[in-house]
mmCIF file of C-alpha atoms in Angstrom:
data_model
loop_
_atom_site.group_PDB
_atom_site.id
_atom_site.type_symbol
_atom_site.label_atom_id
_atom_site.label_comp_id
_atom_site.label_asym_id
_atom_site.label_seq_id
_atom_site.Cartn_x
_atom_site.Cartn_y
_atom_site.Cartn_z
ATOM 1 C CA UNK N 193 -41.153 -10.080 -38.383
ATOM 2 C CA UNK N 194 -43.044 -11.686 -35.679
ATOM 3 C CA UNK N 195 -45.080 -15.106 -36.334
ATOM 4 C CA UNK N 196 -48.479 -12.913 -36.180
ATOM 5 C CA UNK N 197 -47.606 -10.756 -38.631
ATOM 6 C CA UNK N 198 -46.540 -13.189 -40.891
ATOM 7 C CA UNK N 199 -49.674 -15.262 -40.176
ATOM 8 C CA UNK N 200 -52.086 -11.947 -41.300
ATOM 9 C CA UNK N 201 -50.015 -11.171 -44.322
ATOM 10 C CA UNK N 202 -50.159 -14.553 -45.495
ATOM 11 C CA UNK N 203 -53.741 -15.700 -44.471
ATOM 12 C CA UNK N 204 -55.384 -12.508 -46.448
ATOM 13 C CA UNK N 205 -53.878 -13.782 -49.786
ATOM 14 C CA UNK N 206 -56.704 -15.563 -52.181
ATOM 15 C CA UNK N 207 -55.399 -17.471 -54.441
ATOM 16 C CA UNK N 208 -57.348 -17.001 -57.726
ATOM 17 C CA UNK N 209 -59.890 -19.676 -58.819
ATOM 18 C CA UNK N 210 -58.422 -19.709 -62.481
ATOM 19 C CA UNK N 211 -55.525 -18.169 -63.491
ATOM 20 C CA UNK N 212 -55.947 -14.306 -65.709
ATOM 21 C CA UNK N 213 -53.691 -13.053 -68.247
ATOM 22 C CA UNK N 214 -51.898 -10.145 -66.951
ATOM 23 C CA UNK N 215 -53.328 -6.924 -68.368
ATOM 24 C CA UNK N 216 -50.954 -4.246 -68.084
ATOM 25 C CA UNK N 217 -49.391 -1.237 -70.343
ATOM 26 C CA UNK N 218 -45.789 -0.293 -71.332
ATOM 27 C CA UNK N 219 -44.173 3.018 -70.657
ATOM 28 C CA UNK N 220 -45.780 6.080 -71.470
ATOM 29 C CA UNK N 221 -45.208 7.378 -75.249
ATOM 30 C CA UNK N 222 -45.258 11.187 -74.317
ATOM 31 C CA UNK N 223 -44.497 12.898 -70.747
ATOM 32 C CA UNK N 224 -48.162 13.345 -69.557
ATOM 33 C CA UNK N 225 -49.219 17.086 -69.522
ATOM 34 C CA UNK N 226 -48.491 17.840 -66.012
ATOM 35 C CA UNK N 227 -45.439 16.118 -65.501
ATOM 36 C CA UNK N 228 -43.137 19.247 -65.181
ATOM 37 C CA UNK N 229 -44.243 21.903 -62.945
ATOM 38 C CA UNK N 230 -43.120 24.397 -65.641
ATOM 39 C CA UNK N 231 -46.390 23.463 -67.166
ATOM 40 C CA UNK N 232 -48.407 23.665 -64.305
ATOM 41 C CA UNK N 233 -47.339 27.267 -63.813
ATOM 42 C CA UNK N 234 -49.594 28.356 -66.567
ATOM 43 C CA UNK N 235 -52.814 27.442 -64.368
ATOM 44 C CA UNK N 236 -54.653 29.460 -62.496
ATOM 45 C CA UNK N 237 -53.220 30.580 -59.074
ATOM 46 C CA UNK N 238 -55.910 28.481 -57.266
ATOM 47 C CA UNK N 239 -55.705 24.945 -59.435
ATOM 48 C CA UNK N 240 -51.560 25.396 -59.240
ATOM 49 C CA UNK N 241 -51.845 25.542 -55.328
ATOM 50 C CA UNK N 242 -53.501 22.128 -55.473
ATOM 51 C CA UNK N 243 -50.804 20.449 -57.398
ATOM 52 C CA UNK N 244 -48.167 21.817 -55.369
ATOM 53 C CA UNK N 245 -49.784 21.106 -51.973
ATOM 54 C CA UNK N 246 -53.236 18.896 -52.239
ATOM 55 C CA UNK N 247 -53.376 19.631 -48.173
ATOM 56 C CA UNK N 248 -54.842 23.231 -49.171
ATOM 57 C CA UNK N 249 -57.336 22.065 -51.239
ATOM 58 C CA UNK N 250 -58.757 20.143 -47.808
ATOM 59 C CA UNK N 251 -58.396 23.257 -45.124
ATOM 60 C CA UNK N 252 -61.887 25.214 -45.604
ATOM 61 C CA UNK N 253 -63.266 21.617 -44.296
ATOM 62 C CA UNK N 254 -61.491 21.508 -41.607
ATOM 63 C CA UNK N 255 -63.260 22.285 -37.885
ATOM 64 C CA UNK N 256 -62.607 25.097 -36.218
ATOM 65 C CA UNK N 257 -59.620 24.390 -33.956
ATOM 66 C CA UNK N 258 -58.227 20.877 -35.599
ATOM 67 C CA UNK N 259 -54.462 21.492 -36.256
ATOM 68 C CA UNK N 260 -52.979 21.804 -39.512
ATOM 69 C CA UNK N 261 -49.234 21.540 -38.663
ATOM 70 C CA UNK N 262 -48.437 18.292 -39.387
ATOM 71 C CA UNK N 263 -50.295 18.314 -42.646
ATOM 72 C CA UNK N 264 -47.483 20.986 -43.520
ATOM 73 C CA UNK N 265 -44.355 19.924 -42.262
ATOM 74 C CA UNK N 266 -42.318 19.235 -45.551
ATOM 75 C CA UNK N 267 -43.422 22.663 -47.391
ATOM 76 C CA UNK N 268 -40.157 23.390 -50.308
ATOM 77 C CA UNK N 269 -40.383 26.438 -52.352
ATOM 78 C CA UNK N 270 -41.092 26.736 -55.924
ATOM 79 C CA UNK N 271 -37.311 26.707 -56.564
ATOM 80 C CA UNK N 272 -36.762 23.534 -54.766
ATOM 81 C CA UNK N 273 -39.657 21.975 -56.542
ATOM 82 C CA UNK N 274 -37.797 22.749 -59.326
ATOM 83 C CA UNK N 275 -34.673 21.935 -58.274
ATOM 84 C CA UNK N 276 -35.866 18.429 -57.431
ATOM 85 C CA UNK N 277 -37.636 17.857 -60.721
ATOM 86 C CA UNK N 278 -34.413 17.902 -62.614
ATOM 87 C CA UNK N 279 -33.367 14.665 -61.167
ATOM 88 C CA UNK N 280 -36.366 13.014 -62.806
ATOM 89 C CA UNK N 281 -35.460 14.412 -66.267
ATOM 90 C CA UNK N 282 -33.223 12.146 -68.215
ATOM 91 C CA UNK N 283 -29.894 12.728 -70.178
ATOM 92 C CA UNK N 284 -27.095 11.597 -71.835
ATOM 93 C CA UNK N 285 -25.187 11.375 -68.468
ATOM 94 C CA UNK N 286 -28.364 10.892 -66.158
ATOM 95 C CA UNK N 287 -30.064 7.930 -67.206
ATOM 96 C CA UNK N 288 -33.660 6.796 -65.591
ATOM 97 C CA UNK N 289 -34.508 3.207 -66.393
ATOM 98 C CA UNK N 290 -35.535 -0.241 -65.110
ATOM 99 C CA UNK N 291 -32.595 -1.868 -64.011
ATOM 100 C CA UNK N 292 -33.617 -5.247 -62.881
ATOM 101 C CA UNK N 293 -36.051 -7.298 -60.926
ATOM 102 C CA UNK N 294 -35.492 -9.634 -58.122
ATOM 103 C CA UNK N 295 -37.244 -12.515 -56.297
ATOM 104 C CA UNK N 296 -34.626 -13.121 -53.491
ATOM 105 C CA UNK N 297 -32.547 -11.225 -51.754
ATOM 106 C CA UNK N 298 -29.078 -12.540 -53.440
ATOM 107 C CA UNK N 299 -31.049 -12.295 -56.765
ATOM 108 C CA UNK N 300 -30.739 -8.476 -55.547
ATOM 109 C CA UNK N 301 -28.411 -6.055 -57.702
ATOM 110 C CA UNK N 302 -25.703 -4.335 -55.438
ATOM 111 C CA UNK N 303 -25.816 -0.508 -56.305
ATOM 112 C CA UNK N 304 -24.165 1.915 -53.917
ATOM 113 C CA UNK N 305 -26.440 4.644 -53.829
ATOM 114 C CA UNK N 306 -29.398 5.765 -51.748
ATOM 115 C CA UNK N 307 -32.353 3.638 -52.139
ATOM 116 C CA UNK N 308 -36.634 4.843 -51.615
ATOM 117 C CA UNK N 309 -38.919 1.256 -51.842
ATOM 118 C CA UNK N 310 -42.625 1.716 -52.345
ATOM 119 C CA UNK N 311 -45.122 -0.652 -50.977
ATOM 120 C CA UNK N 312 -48.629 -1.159 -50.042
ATOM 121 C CA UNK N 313 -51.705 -3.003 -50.641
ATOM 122 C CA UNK N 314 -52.513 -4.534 -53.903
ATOM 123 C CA UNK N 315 -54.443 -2.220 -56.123
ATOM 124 C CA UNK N 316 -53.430 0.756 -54.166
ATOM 125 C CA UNK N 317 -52.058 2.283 -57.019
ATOM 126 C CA UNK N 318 -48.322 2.039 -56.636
ATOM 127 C CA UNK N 319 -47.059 1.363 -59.891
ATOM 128 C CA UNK N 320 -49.323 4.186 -61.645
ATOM 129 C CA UNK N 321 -47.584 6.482 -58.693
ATOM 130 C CA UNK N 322 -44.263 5.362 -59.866
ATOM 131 C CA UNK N 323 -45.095 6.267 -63.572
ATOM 132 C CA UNK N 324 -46.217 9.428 -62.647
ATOM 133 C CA UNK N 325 -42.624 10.112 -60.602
ATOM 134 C CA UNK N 326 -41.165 9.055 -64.195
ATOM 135 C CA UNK N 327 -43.607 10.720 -66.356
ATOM 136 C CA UNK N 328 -40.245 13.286 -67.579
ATOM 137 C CA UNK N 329 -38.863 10.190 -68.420
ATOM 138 C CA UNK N 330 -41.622 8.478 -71.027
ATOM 139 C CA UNK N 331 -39.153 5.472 -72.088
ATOM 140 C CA UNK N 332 -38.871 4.269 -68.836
ATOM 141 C CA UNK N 333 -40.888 0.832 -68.445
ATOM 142 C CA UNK N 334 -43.233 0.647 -66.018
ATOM 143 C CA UNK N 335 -46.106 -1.942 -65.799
ATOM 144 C CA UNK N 336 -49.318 -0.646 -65.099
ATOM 145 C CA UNK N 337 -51.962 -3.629 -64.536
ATOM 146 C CA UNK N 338 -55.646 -3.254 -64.757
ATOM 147 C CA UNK N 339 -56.179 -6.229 -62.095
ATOM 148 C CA UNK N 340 -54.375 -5.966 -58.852
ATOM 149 C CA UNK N 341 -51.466 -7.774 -57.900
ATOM 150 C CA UNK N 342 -49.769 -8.442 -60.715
ATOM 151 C CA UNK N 343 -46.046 -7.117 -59.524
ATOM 152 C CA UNK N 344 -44.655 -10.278 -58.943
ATOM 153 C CA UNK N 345 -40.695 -9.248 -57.784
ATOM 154 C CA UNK N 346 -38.740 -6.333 -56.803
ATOM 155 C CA UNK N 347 -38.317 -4.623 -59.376
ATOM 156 C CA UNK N 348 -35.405 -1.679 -59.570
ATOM 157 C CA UNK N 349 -35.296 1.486 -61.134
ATOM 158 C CA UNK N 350 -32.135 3.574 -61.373
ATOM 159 C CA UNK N 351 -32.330 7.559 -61.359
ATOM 160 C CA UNK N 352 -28.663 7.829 -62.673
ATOM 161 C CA UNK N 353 -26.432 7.803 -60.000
ATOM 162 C CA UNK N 354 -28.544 9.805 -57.552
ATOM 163 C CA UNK N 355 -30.858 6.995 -56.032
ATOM 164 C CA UNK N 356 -32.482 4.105 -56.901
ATOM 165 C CA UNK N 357 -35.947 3.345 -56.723
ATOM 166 C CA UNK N 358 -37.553 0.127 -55.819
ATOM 167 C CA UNK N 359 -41.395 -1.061 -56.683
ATOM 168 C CA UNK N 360 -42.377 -3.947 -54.338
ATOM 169 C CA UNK N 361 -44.916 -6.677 -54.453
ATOM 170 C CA UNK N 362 -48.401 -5.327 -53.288
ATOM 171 C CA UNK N 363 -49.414 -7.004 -50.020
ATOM 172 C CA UNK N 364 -52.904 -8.599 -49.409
ATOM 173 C CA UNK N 365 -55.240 -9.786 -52.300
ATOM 174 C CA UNK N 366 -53.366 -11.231 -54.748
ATOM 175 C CA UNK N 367 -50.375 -11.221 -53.072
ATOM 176 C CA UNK N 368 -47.294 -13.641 -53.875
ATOM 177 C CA UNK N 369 -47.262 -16.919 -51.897
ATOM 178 C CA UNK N 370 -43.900 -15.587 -51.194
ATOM 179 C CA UNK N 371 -44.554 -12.000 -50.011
ATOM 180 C CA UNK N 372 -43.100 -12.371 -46.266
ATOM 181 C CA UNK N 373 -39.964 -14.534 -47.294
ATOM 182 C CA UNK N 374 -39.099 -11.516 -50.535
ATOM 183 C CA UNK N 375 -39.939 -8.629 -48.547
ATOM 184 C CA UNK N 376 -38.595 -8.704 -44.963
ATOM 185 C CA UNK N 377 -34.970 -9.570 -45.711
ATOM 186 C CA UNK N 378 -34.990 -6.647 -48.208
ATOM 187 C CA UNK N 379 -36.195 -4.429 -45.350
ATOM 188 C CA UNK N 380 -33.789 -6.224 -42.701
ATOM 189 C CA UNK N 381 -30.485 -6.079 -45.118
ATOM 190 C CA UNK N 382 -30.606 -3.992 -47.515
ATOM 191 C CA UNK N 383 -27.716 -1.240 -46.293
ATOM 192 C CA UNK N 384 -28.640 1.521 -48.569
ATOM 193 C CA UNK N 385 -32.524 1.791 -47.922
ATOM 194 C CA UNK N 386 -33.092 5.596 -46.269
ATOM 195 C CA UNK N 387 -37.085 5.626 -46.691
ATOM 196 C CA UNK N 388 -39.971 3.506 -47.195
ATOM 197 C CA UNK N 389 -43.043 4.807 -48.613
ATOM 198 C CA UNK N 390 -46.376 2.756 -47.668
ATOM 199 C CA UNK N 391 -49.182 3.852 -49.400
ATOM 200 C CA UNK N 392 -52.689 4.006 -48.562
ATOM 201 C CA UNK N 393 -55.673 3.964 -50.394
ATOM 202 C CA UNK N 394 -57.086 7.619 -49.808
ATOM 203 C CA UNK N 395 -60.754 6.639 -51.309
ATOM 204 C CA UNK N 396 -61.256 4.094 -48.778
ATOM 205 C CA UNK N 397 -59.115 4.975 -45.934
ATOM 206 C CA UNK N 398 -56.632 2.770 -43.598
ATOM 207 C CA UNK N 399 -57.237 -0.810 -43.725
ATOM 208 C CA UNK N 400 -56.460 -3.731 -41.067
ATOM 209 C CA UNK N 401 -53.679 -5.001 -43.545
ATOM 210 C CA UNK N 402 -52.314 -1.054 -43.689
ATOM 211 C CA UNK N 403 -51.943 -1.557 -40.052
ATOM 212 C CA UNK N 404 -50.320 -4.436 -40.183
ATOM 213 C CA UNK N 405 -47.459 -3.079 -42.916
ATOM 214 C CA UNK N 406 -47.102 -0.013 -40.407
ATOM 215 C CA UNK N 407 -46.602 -2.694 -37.174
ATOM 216 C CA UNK N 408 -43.897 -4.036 -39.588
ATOM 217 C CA UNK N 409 -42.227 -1.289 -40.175
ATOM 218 C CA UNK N 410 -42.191 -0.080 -36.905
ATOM 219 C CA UNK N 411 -41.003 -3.592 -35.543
ATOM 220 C CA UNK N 412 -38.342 -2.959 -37.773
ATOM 221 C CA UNK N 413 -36.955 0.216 -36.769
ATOM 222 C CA UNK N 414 -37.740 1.625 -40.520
ATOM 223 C CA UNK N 415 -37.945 5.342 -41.065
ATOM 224 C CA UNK N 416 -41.006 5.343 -43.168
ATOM 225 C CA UNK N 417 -43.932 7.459 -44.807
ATOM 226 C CA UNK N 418 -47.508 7.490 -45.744
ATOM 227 C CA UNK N 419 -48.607 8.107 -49.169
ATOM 228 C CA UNK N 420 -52.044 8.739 -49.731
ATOM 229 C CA UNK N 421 -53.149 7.536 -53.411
ATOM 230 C CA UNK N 422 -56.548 8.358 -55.186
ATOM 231 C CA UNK N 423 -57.414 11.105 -53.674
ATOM 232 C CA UNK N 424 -59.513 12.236 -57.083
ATOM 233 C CA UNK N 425 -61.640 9.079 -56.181
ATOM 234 C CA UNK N 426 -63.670 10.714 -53.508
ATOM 235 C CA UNK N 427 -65.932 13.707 -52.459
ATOM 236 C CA UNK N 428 -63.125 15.892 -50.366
ATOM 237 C CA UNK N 429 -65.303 15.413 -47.239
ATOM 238 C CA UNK N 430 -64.457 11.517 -47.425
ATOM 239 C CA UNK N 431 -61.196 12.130 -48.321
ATOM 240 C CA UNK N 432 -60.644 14.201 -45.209
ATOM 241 C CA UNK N 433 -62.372 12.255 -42.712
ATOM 242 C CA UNK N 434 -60.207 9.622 -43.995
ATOM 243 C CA UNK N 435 -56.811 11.374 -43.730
ATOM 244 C CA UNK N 436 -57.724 12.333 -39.943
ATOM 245 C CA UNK N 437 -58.268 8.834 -39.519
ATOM 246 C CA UNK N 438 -54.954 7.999 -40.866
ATOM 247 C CA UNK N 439 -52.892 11.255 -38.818
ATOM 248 C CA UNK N 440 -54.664 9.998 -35.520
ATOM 249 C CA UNK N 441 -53.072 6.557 -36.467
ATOM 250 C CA UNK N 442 -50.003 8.319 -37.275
ATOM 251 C CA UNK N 443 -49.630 10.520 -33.905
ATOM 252 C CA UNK N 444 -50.887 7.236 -30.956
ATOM 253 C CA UNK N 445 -49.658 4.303 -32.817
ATOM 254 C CA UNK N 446 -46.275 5.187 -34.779
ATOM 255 C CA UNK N 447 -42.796 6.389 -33.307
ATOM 256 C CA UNK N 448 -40.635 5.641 -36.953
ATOM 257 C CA UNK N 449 -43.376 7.464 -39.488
ATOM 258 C CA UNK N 450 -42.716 10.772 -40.879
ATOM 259 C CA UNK N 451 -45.516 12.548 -39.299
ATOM 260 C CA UNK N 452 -46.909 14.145 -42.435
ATOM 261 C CA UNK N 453 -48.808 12.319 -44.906
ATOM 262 C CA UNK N 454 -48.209 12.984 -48.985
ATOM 263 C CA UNK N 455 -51.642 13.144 -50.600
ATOM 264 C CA UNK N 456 -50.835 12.018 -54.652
ATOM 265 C CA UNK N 457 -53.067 11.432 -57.536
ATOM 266 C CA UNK N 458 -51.782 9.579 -60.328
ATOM 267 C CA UNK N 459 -53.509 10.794 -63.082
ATOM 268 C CA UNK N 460 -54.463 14.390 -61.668
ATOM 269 C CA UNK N 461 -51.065 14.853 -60.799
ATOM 270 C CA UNK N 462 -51.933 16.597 -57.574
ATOM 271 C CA UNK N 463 -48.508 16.099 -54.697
ATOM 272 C CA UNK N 464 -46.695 14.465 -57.931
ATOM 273 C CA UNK N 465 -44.358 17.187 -57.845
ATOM 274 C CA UNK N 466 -44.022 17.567 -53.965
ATOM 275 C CA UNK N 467 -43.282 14.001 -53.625
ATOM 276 C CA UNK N 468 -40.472 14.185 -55.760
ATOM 277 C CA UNK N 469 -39.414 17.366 -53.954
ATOM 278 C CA UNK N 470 -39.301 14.980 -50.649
ATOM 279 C CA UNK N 471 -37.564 11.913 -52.321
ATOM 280 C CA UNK N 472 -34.455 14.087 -53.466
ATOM 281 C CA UNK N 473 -34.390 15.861 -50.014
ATOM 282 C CA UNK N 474 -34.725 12.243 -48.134
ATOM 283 C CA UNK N 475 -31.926 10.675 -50.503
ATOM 284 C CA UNK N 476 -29.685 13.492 -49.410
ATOM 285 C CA UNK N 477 -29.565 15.271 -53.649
ATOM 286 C CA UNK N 478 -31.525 18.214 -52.302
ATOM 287 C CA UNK N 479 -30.828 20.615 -49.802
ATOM 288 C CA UNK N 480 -34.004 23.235 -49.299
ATOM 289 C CA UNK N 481 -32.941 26.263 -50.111
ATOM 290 C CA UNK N 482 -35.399 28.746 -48.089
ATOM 291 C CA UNK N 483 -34.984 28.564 -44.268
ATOM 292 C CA UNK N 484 -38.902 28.662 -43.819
ATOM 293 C CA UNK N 485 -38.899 24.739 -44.610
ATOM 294 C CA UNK N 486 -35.855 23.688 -42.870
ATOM 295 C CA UNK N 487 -37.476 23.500 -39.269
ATOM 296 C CA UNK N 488 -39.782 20.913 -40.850
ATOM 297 C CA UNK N 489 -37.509 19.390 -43.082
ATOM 298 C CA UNK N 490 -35.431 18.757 -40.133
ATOM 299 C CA UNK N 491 -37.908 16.273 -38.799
ATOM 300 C CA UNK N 492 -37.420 14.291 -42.163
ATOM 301 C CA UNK N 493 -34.249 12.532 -40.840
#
């Protein structure tokens, strides 16, 4: 990483002027109501369509003549929705669970299988995203703090021995002393990465440190994505002025981004089950099985 980009990612930490007691909660007791999209299929036509794809919840506000296509790139069917979700439901012989946590790089546990990381600004809502991914899986620990910041290492979750999921330190407020020297060799080294999901805070829109995270990643040569979080936080007209803020960043200032953005909501559920859909595709456990979605799953790689 360049000596700028280290210089903004470490002058934007604050350090707290006393310290807090982390507040946080353990793994969910019960698979939230939504998590399987057999559930979901007992909605109404309308409300399913906006937990499958939040994008079509957003089109009636869209001006006459702004293009959709890129909103719509990565569009599975209902069987490979469901084909995907199995991954994320545990068994005897498929085990989900927090494997281990790591502040250095040879601290780092060697697994050989693919690996997704998931980063972003503190208090963007990453960890309550990666709940929600393991929401089939209710035993699975995963700290949810009610202050930002307070994911500390890298912290590893196993999906059996399809991929492996990694929850990083949130960048910005709050962020470790040590965020740079953790994070970049784990980007630079670590062999089995295939995606990196940055997420962005949908209710407020892309920041100068979400800039900064993309310049990284692109500086880095990472195949990477954009995950929009919140986006039950604001009126739909914000939300959409603030994801064609984001896809104009996307299109003039990014060669190594996936050129659709995944809009999520944690507790909603909305894209929960399309981001999954994605994550077994980009790990390679998921072939689509209608050719409607290849030509845009092709652009995935």
């Amino acid at each position: 990483m360049t000596a700028a980009l280290r210089k903004t990612f470490c002058l934007t930490r604050r350090v707290p002027l006393q310290p807090q007691a982390p507040s946080w909660t353990a793994s969910w007791r019960c698979a939230h109501a939504l998590a399987s999209v057999q559930k979901a299929l007992r909605l109404p036509e309308k409300k399913l369509q906006g937990l499958l794809f939040p994008f079509s919840e957003l089109e009636g506000h869209l001006a006459r003549g702004v293009s959709q296509a890129n909103f719509q790139l990565f569009h599975p069917s209902l069987e490979d929705i469901a084909r995907a979700e199995a991954l994320f439901v545990p068994s005897p012989k498929h085990k989900i669970d927090y494997y281990s946590s790591a502040v250095r790089m040879d601290h780092a546990p060697s697994i050989n299988q693919p690996e997704v990381c998931f980063m972003g600004r503190s208090n963007v809502g990453k960890s309550s995203l990666i709940r929600a991914l393991f929401s089939l899986a209710p035993d699975v620990e995963v700290r949810v703090s009610k202050t930002p910041g307070h994911t500390k290492k890298l912290n590893f979750f196993t999906v059996g021995k399809a991929f492996t999921l990694v929850d990083m330190p949130g960048y910005g407020h709050k962020a470790p002393k040590d965020f740079v020297d953790m994070v970049e060799p784990y980007l630079t080294t670590r062999a089995n990465l295939v995606r990196t999901f940055l997420l962005v805070d949908g209710s407020v829109g892309v920041q100068k440190l979400d800039r900064v995270a993309m310049e990284m990643c692109e500086e880095l040569g990472l195949p990477y994505v954009i995950v929009v979080t919140k986006i039950d936080k604001r009126s739909q007209g914000t939300l959409l002025a603030n994801l064609l803020q984001l896809q104009e960043v996307i299109q003039k200032h990014t060669e190594g981004c996936y050129p659709q953005p995944f809009l999520v909501s944690s507790t909603q559920f909305h894209g929960i089950y399309l981001l999954r859909c994605f994550i077994a595709h980009v790990t390679g456990k998921l072939h689509l099985a209608t050719s409607a979605t290849q030509s845009g799953a092709e652009r995935v790689s």
